[in-house]
Amino acid sequence: TVGGAGDEICDSENLERLLRLTRKEAAPAFETLPADALPLFLASQQRLTRPGSTRDDLQLALEKLLGYTASANLWETEFLAARVSSYSPAWMDSLMQETDLLWLGRGQEKITLCFRDQLDLLADGESEPEADDSSSNEENPVDTEAALPAIFPNLQAKYDFTHLLQHSGLPSGELAQRLWNLAWAGKVTNDSFAALRKGIETRFKVADISKSEAHTRRSGFSRWQSTRPFAGNWYALPEPQPPEDAMDELERQKDRVRLLLDRYGVLFRDLLLREPSTFRWGRLFKALRIMELSGEIVGGYFFEGIPGLQFISPAALRTMPFHLSEEPVFWLGAADPASLCGVSLTGLGYDLPERRPSHHLVYHGRKLVMTSRRSGREVEIHVPADEPNMVRYFGLFRDWLERLVSPVPVIVIESINGEDPTRSAYLPALRDLFDTRAEYKKITLRK
């Protein structure tokens, strides 16, 4: 035998270098883009720059969001409302009934959307709380070994709330609370998004009413039905199967990378800090390198202002000029997957607000034209009052007032560019769009 273990290691390293050089030579020529191109690229990748208007468009938007963890109340009012014009909750309800799409609890009042065959990809990850999230599930620990059999007659079947109420013998309020606790722990779910929507409306609280009242008094039944997660059927989720071996785990890591690339188009360390632990940079870096060597993804430096290496899909690299040639007007929340709020990035040319659900951004192409803080109370407008597209920029407020899920009844603006809004040069444009009333140092907007 010629050579030893050291030679094998050397050959392996040389082969890796050769493969990387070959891939680099085969990659299309590309000039690093300035940092201010990244927000538009991410928004285009997420379909924010071209909102759809049909249920098919909703499906396309959801494909970019699979596996992302966020507060349950943001999905329909923020993420989907920004991606699908005139979003209808009935579309989501029908998708839940007609496909394998499900919602999965990922911490207190947080969920992700995924397909059943993606559950293993989400295993062994804990969602990270937002900086302003003080909620905790410690007050209601979940003993799943005891809770599931006590509630579900058969862990392989689905049951409506009435059946579970009869089987468990629990008061309706306590049963609902146990179901929600199990849901946040990722142990159970409901086959209807309407159940989650109702829970959001009632703050996941359920008033008790006896079973006899529920079935013998019509008024009592109506009251009972309207205050608990009655829609759809509840069922236990299967325990995720651990990987069979190292190769199986590597394939799962590659699938996680593919899911993230479908979401963002480009990946770098700080971008993945808002993802669950199984989707973090350190966990996926080996898979990223192997996929780079195979030619499935490309490594390099595609956007300025980002510390460290970046990876991009060849498809995203090819279509990037098309995406960045657009001049769309679009809005997104600071907590949106496409938002760069909270990401370490230099060279944008402007400051981003904190990554809070009450903060929003309006862009015109690469330019940040408006920032809304505290749900519209503080507005910063970065263009002159005679800007011809001002009506389009205020479309953010129109969408809040007109959305079908939890519409905002009134928007209160307390300052525009740090000044009294009743004396603002932007007030005429607001009056052209909304029922606008000027009060003492504030204005209110209604449909």
Coordinates of C-alpha atoms in Angstrom, one line a residue:
T1 CA 0.0 0.0 0.0
V2 CA 1.4 3.4 -1.0
G3 CA 0.7 6.3 1.3
G4 CA -1.1 6.5 4.7
A5 CA -3.9 8.3 6.4
G6 CA -2.2 11.7 6.0
D7 CA -2.1 11.2 2.2
E8 CA -5.8 10.5 2.2
I9 CA -6.6 13.7 4.1
C10 CA -4.3 15.7 1.8
D11 CA -6.0 14.2 -1.3
S12 CA -9.5 15.0 0.2
E13 CA -8.5 18.6 0.9
N14 CA -7.0 19.0 -2.6
L15 CA -10.1 17.5 -4.2
E16 CA -12.3 19.9 -2.3
R17 CA -10.2 22.9 -3.4
L18 CA -10.3 21.7 -7.0
L19 CA -14.1 21.3 -6.8
R20 CA -14.5 24.7 -5.4
L21 CA -12.3 26.3 -8.0
T22 CA -14.2 24.5 -10.7
R23 CA -17.6 25.7 -9.4
K24 CA -16.2 29.2 -9.1
E25 CA -15.1 29.2 -12.7
A26 CA -18.5 27.9 -13.8
A27 CA -20.5 30.4 -11.8
P28 CA -21.9 33.4 -13.7
A29 CA -19.9 36.6 -13.5
F30 CA -21.3 38.8 -10.8
E31 CA -20.5 42.3 -9.4
T32 CA -21.2 42.7 -5.7
L33 CA -24.3 44.9 -5.2
P34 CA -24.6 47.8 -2.7
A35 CA -26.4 47.1 0.6
D36 CA -29.4 49.2 -0.4
A37 CA -30.3 46.5 -3.1
L38 CA -30.8 43.8 -0.4
P39 CA -34.2 45.0 0.9
L40 CA -35.7 45.1 -2.6
F41 CA -34.2 41.7 -3.4
L42 CA -35.7 40.1 -0.2
A43 CA -39.1 41.7 -0.8
S44 CA -39.1 40.5 -4.4
Q45 CA -38.2 37.0 -3.3
Q46 CA -41.1 37.1 -0.8
R47 CA -43.6 38.4 -3.4
L48 CA -44.1 41.6 -1.5
T49 CA -43.3 43.7 -4.6
R50 CA -46.1 42.1 -6.6
P51 CA -49.0 41.2 -4.3
G52 CA -51.4 38.7 -5.7
S53 CA -55.2 38.8 -5.6
T54 CA -56.4 35.1 -5.7
R55 CA -56.2 31.9 -3.7
D56 CA -53.5 30.6 -6.0
D57 CA -51.5 33.7 -5.2
L58 CA -51.9 32.9 -1.5
Q59 CA -50.5 29.5 -2.1
L60 CA -47.4 31.0 -3.8
A61 CA -47.0 33.4 -0.9
L62 CA -47.3 30.6 1.7
E63 CA -44.6 28.6 0.0
K64 CA -42.1 31.3 0.9
L65 CA -43.2 31.3 4.5
L66 CA -43.1 27.6 5.4
G67 CA -41.2 26.9 8.5
Y68 CA -41.0 30.5 9.7
T69 CA -42.0 31.1 13.3
A70 CA -43.9 34.2 14.4
S71 CA -46.7 35.3 16.7
A72 CA -50.0 33.8 15.6
N73 CA -51.7 37.2 15.3
L74 CA -49.2 38.4 12.7
W75 CA -49.9 35.8 10.0
E76 CA -53.2 37.1 8.5
T77 CA -53.0 40.8 9.5
E78 CA -49.4 41.4 8.5
F79 CA -47.6 38.7 6.5
L80 CA -50.5 37.6 4.2
A81 CA -52.2 41.0 4.0
A82 CA -48.9 42.4 2.6
R83 CA -48.5 39.7 0.0
V84 CA -52.1 39.2 -1.2
S85 CA -54.4 42.2 -1.9
S86 CA -57.9 41.7 -0.5
Y87 CA -56.7 38.6 1.3
S88 CA -59.7 36.5 2.3
P89 CA -59.6 34.3 5.4
A90 CA -61.9 31.8 3.6
W91 CA -58.9 31.0 1.2
M92 CA -56.8 30.0 4.2
D93 CA -59.6 27.9 5.6
S94 CA -60.1 26.1 2.4
L95 CA -56.4 25.4 1.9
M96 CA -56.3 23.9 5.4
Q97 CA -59.2 21.6 4.5
E98 CA -58.0 20.6 1.0
T99 CA -54.3 20.1 1.5
D100 CA -51.8 18.8 4.1
L101 CA -51.0 22.3 5.2
L102 CA -51.1 22.6 9.0
W103 CA -50.2 25.2 11.7
L104 CA -47.8 24.1 14.4
G105 CA -47.3 25.7 17.7
R106 CA -43.7 26.9 18.3
G107 CA -43.9 28.5 21.8
Q108 CA -46.5 30.6 23.6
E109 CA -48.9 32.0 21.0
K110 CA -46.4 31.5 18.2
I111 CA -46.9 29.2 15.2
T112 CA -45.3 28.1 11.9
L113 CA -47.0 26.8 8.8
C114 CA -45.8 23.6 7.2
F115 CA -46.8 20.4 5.5
R116 CA -47.1 17.2 7.4
D117 CA -44.0 15.7 5.7
Q118 CA -41.9 18.7 6.9
L119 CA -42.5 18.1 10.6
D120 CA -39.2 16.3 10.9
L121 CA -37.4 19.3 9.6
L122 CA -38.8 21.5 12.3
A123 CA -38.0 19.0 15.1
D124 CA -35.3 19.8 17.8
G125 CA -35.7 23.6 17.3
E126 CA -36.9 26.2 19.8
S127 CA -38.3 29.4 18.6
E128 CA -36.6 32.5 19.9
P129 CA -38.8 35.2 21.5
E130 CA -38.8 38.7 20.1
A131 CA -37.1 41.3 22.1
D132 CA -40.3 42.8 23.4
D133 CA -42.0 39.5 24.0
S134 CA -42.5 38.8 27.7
S135 CA -45.0 35.9 27.3
S136 CA -44.1 32.6 28.9
N137 CA -45.7 29.2 29.2
E138 CA -44.1 28.4 32.5
E139 CA -47.4 29.0 34.4
N140 CA -49.0 26.2 32.4
P141 CA -46.5 23.4 32.0
V142 CA -47.6 20.6 29.7
D143 CA -47.4 17.0 30.9
T144 CA -48.0 15.5 27.5
E145 CA -47.7 11.9 28.8
A146 CA -50.8 12.4 30.9
A147 CA -52.6 15.2 29.1
L148 CA -53.0 13.6 25.6
P149 CA -54.7 10.3 26.7
A150 CA -56.9 12.2 29.1
I151 CA -58.2 14.4 26.3
F152 CA -58.1 12.2 23.2
P153 CA -59.9 8.8 23.1
N154 CA -57.6 7.8 20.2
L155 CA -54.3 9.6 19.4
Q156 CA -54.6 8.6 15.8
A157 CA -58.0 10.3 15.2
K158 CA -59.5 13.8 15.0
Y159 CA -62.2 15.1 17.3
D160 CA -64.3 18.2 17.5
F161 CA -64.4 20.2 20.7
T162 CA -67.8 18.7 21.8
H163 CA -66.4 15.2 21.6
L164 CA -63.3 16.1 23.6
L165 CA -65.4 17.8 26.2
Q166 CA -67.5 14.7 26.7
H167 CA -64.5 12.4 26.8
S168 CA -62.4 14.4 29.1
G169 CA -65.1 15.4 31.6
L170 CA -63.3 18.8 32.0
P171 CA -65.0 22.2 32.2
S172 CA -65.0 23.8 28.7
G173 CA -62.7 26.6 29.8
E174 CA -60.1 24.2 31.3
L175 CA -60.2 21.9 28.3
A176 CA -59.7 24.8 25.9
Q177 CA -56.7 26.0 27.9
R178 CA -55.1 22.5 28.0
L179 CA -55.6 22.3 24.2
W180 CA -53.9 25.6 23.6
N181 CA -51.0 24.7 26.0
L182 CA -50.5 21.4 24.0
A183 CA -50.8 23.3 20.8
W184 CA -48.0 25.8 21.8
A185 CA -45.9 22.8 22.8
G186 CA -46.3 21.4 19.2
K187 CA -48.2 18.3 20.5
V188 CA -51.6 19.0 19.0
T189 CA -53.2 21.2 16.3
N190 CA -56.5 21.9 14.7
D191 CA -57.3 21.2 11.1
S192 CA -59.0 24.6 10.7
F193 CA -57.3 28.0 10.8
A194 CA -60.6 29.4 12.0
A195 CA -60.0 27.8 15.4
L196 CA -56.7 29.7 15.7
R197 CA -58.3 32.9 14.4
K198 CA -61.1 32.6 17.0
G199 CA -58.4 32.0 19.7
I200 CA -56.7 35.2 18.7
E201 CA -59.9 37.2 18.8
T202 CA -60.7 35.9 22.4
R203 CA -57.0 36.1 23.6
F204 CA -57.2 32.3 23.8
K205 CA -59.5 32.6 26.9
V206 CA -62.7 30.5 27.1
A207 CA -65.6 31.1 29.5
D208 CA -66.9 28.0 31.2
I209 CA -70.4 26.8 30.6
S210 CA -71.8 23.4 31.6
K211 CA -72.4 20.7 29.0
S212 CA -76.1 20.5 29.9
E213 CA -76.5 24.2 29.3
A214 CA -74.7 23.9 26.0
H215 CA -77.0 21.3 24.7
T216 CA -80.4 22.3 26.2
R217 CA -80.5 26.1 26.0
R218 CA -80.1 27.7 22.5
S219 CA -78.9 31.0 23.9
G220 CA -76.4 29.2 26.0
F221 CA -75.2 27.1 23.1
S222 CA -74.7 30.2 21.0
R223 CA -72.7 31.8 23.7
W224 CA -70.7 28.6 24.3
Q225 CA -70.0 28.2 20.6
S226 CA -68.8 31.8 20.2
T227 CA -66.3 31.8 23.0
R228 CA -64.2 28.7 22.5
P229 CA -62.2 27.0 19.7
F230 CA -65.2 25.2 18.3
A231 CA -64.3 25.2 14.6
G232 CA -62.6 22.2 13.0
N233 CA -61.2 19.1 14.6
W234 CA -58.3 18.8 17.1
Y235 CA -55.7 16.0 16.8
A236 CA -52.4 14.9 18.2
L237 CA -49.3 15.3 16.1
P238 CA -46.9 12.4 15.5
E239 CA -43.6 12.5 17.3
P240 CA -40.9 13.5 14.9
Q241 CA -38.6 10.6 14.0
P242 CA -34.9 11.1 14.8
P243 CA -32.5 10.8 11.8
E244 CA -31.5 7.2 11.2
D245 CA -27.8 8.0 10.7
A246 CA -25.4 10.8 9.8
M247 CA -26.3 10.7 6.2
D248 CA -30.0 11.0 7.0
E249 CA -29.3 14.0 9.2
L250 CA -27.2 15.6 6.4
E251 CA -30.1 15.2 4.0
R252 CA -32.4 16.9 6.5
Q253 CA -30.0 19.7 6.8
K254 CA -29.9 20.1 3.1
D255 CA -33.7 20.2 3.0
R256 CA -33.6 23.0 5.6
V257 CA -31.2 24.9 3.5
R258 CA -33.5 24.5 0.5
L259 CA -36.5 25.8 2.5
L260 CA -34.5 28.8 3.7
L261 CA -33.2 29.6 0.2
D262 CA -36.8 29.5 -1.1
R263 CA -37.7 32.0 1.6
Y264 CA -34.7 34.4 1.3
G265 CA -32.8 33.6 -2.0
V266 CA -29.6 34.5 -0.2
L267 CA -28.3 33.3 3.1
F268 CA -25.8 34.7 5.6
R269 CA -25.2 34.3 9.3
D270 CA -27.1 37.3 10.7
L271 CA -30.2 36.7 8.5
L272 CA -30.8 33.4 10.2
L273 CA -30.7 34.7 13.8
R274 CA -34.5 35.1 13.7
E275 CA -35.0 31.5 12.7
P276 CA -35.4 28.5 15.1
S277 CA -32.2 26.8 16.3
T278 CA -32.4 24.0 13.7
F279 CA -32.2 26.7 11.0
R280 CA -29.3 28.6 12.4
W281 CA -26.1 29.2 10.5
G282 CA -23.9 27.0 12.7
R283 CA -26.1 24.0 12.4
L284 CA -26.4 24.3 8.6
F285 CA -22.9 25.4 7.6
K286 CA -21.6 21.9 6.8
A287 CA -24.6 21.3 4.6
L288 CA -24.1 24.7 2.9
R289 CA -20.5 23.9 2.1
I290 CA -21.4 20.4 0.7
M291 CA -24.2 21.9 -1.4
E292 CA -21.7 24.5 -2.7
L293 CA -19.2 21.8 -3.7
S294 CA -22.0 19.9 -5.5
G295 CA -23.0 23.0 -7.4
E296 CA -26.5 23.3 -5.9
I297 CA -25.7 26.7 -4.4
V298 CA -23.1 29.4 -4.9
G299 CA -20.9 30.9 -2.2
G300 CA -19.4 34.3 -2.4
Y301 CA -20.1 38.0 -1.6
F302 CA -23.2 39.2 -3.4
F303 CA -24.3 42.2 -1.3
E304 CA -22.0 44.7 0.4
G305 CA -22.3 45.6 4.1
I306 CA -22.8 42.0 5.2
P307 CA -20.1 40.5 7.4
G308 CA -19.0 37.0 6.4
L309 CA -19.7 34.6 3.6
Q310 CA -23.0 34.5 1.7
F311 CA -24.7 31.7 -0.2
I312 CA -27.2 32.1 -3.0
S313 CA -29.2 29.8 -5.2
P314 CA -28.3 29.8 -8.9
A315 CA -31.9 30.6 -9.8
A316 CA -31.9 33.7 -7.5
L317 CA -28.5 34.7 -9.0
R318 CA -29.8 34.5 -12.5
T319 CA -33.0 36.4 -11.9
M320 CA -31.5 39.1 -9.6
P321 CA -31.2 41.7 -12.3
F322 CA -34.9 41.3 -13.1
H323 CA -36.0 41.7 -9.5
L324 CA -33.8 44.8 -8.9
S325 CA -34.9 46.5 -12.1
E326 CA -38.4 47.0 -10.6
E327 CA -39.6 50.2 -9.0
P328 CA -42.5 48.8 -7.0
V329 CA -44.2 50.5 -4.0
F330 CA -44.6 48.0 -1.1
W331 CA -44.9 47.8 2.6
L332 CA -43.9 45.3 5.2
G333 CA -43.8 45.0 9.0
A334 CA -40.5 45.3 10.9
A335 CA -41.1 41.7 12.1
D336 CA -41.7 40.3 8.6
P337 CA -39.4 37.6 7.3
A338 CA -38.3 39.9 4.6
S339 CA -37.4 42.7 7.0
L340 CA -33.8 43.6 7.7
C341 CA -34.7 45.2 11.0
G342 CA -32.4 43.8 13.7
V343 CA -29.9 42.5 11.1
S344 CA -26.3 43.6 11.3
L345 CA -25.8 45.5 8.0
T346 CA -23.9 48.6 7.0
G347 CA -24.2 50.9 4.0
L348 CA -28.0 51.1 3.8
G349 CA -27.9 54.9 4.0
Y350 CA -30.7 55.1 6.5
D351 CA -31.6 53.7 9.9
L352 CA -34.1 50.9 10.4
P353 CA -36.5 50.8 13.4
E354 CA -36.4 48.0 16.0
R355 CA -37.8 44.7 15.0
R356 CA -41.2 45.1 16.6
P357 CA -44.6 44.1 15.3
S358 CA -45.9 47.7 15.7
H359 CA -43.3 49.1 13.3
H360 CA -43.7 49.2 9.5
L361 CA -41.7 50.2 6.5
V362 CA -42.8 51.6 3.1
Y363 CA -40.4 51.3 0.1
H364 CA -40.4 52.6 -3.4
G365 CA -37.9 50.4 -5.1
R366 CA -34.7 50.6 -3.2
K367 CA -35.7 53.8 -1.4
L368 CA -37.2 53.7 2.1
V369 CA -39.9 56.4 1.8
M370 CA -41.9 56.1 5.0
T371 CA -41.4 54.6 8.5
S372 CA -44.3 54.0 10.8
R373 CA -43.7 53.4 14.5
R374 CA -46.1 52.3 17.3
S375 CA -48.9 51.3 14.8
G376 CA -48.9 54.7 13.0
R377 CA -48.6 57.0 16.0
E378 CA -45.2 58.2 14.9
V379 CA -44.7 58.6 11.1
E380 CA -41.5 59.6 9.4
I381 CA -41.8 60.5 5.7
H382 CA -38.6 60.7 3.7
V383 CA -39.8 62.4 0.6
P384 CA -41.3 65.9 0.0
A385 CA -45.0 66.5 0.5
D386 CA -45.5 67.1 -3.2
E387 CA -44.2 63.7 -4.2
P388 CA -46.6 62.4 -6.9
N389 CA -46.7 58.8 -5.4
M390 CA -47.6 60.0 -1.9
V391 CA -51.1 58.4 -2.3
R392 CA -49.5 55.0 -2.9
Y393 CA -47.2 55.4 0.1
F394 CA -50.2 55.9 2.4
G395 CA -51.6 52.6 1.0
L396 CA -50.2 51.0 4.2
F397 CA -52.9 52.8 6.3
R398 CA -55.6 52.0 3.7
D399 CA -54.7 48.3 4.0
W400 CA -54.9 48.4 7.8
L401 CA -58.4 50.0 7.7
E402 CA -59.8 47.7 4.9
R403 CA -58.4 44.3 5.7
L404 CA -60.9 41.5 6.3
V405 CA -59.2 40.1 9.4
S406 CA -59.1 42.3 12.4
P407 CA -59.3 45.6 10.6
V408 CA -58.1 48.7 12.4
P409 CA -61.1 50.9 13.2
V410 CA -59.1 54.1 13.5
I411 CA -55.5 55.1 13.0
V412 CA -54.2 57.8 15.4
I413 CA -51.1 59.8 14.2
E414 CA -49.4 61.8 16.9
S415 CA -46.4 63.1 15.0
I416 CA -45.2 63.4 11.4
N417 CA -41.4 63.8 11.1
G418 CA -41.4 64.7 14.8
E419 CA -43.9 67.6 14.5
D420 CA -47.5 68.3 15.2
P421 CA -49.4 66.4 12.5
T422 CA -52.3 68.9 12.4
R423 CA -49.9 71.4 10.8
S424 CA -48.1 69.0 8.6
A425 CA -47.6 69.6 4.9
Y426 CA -48.6 65.9 4.4
L427 CA -52.1 66.5 5.8
P428 CA -53.8 67.3 2.5
A429 CA -52.7 64.0 1.0
L430 CA -54.1 62.1 3.9
R431 CA -57.4 64.0 3.6
D432 CA -57.6 63.0 0.0
L433 CA -57.5 59.3 1.0
F434 CA -59.2 59.0 4.4
D435 CA -61.9 60.5 6.6
T436 CA -59.3 62.6 8.4
R437 CA -60.0 64.6 11.6
A438 CA -57.6 67.0 13.2
E439 CA -57.7 67.1 17.0
Y440 CA -55.3 68.6 19.6
K441 CA -51.8 67.6 18.3
K442 CA -53.1 64.5 16.6
I443 CA -55.1 63.4 13.6
T444 CA -57.3 60.3 13.2
L445 CA -57.8 58.3 10.0
R446 CA -60.9 56.3 9.2
K447 CA -62.2 54.7 6.0

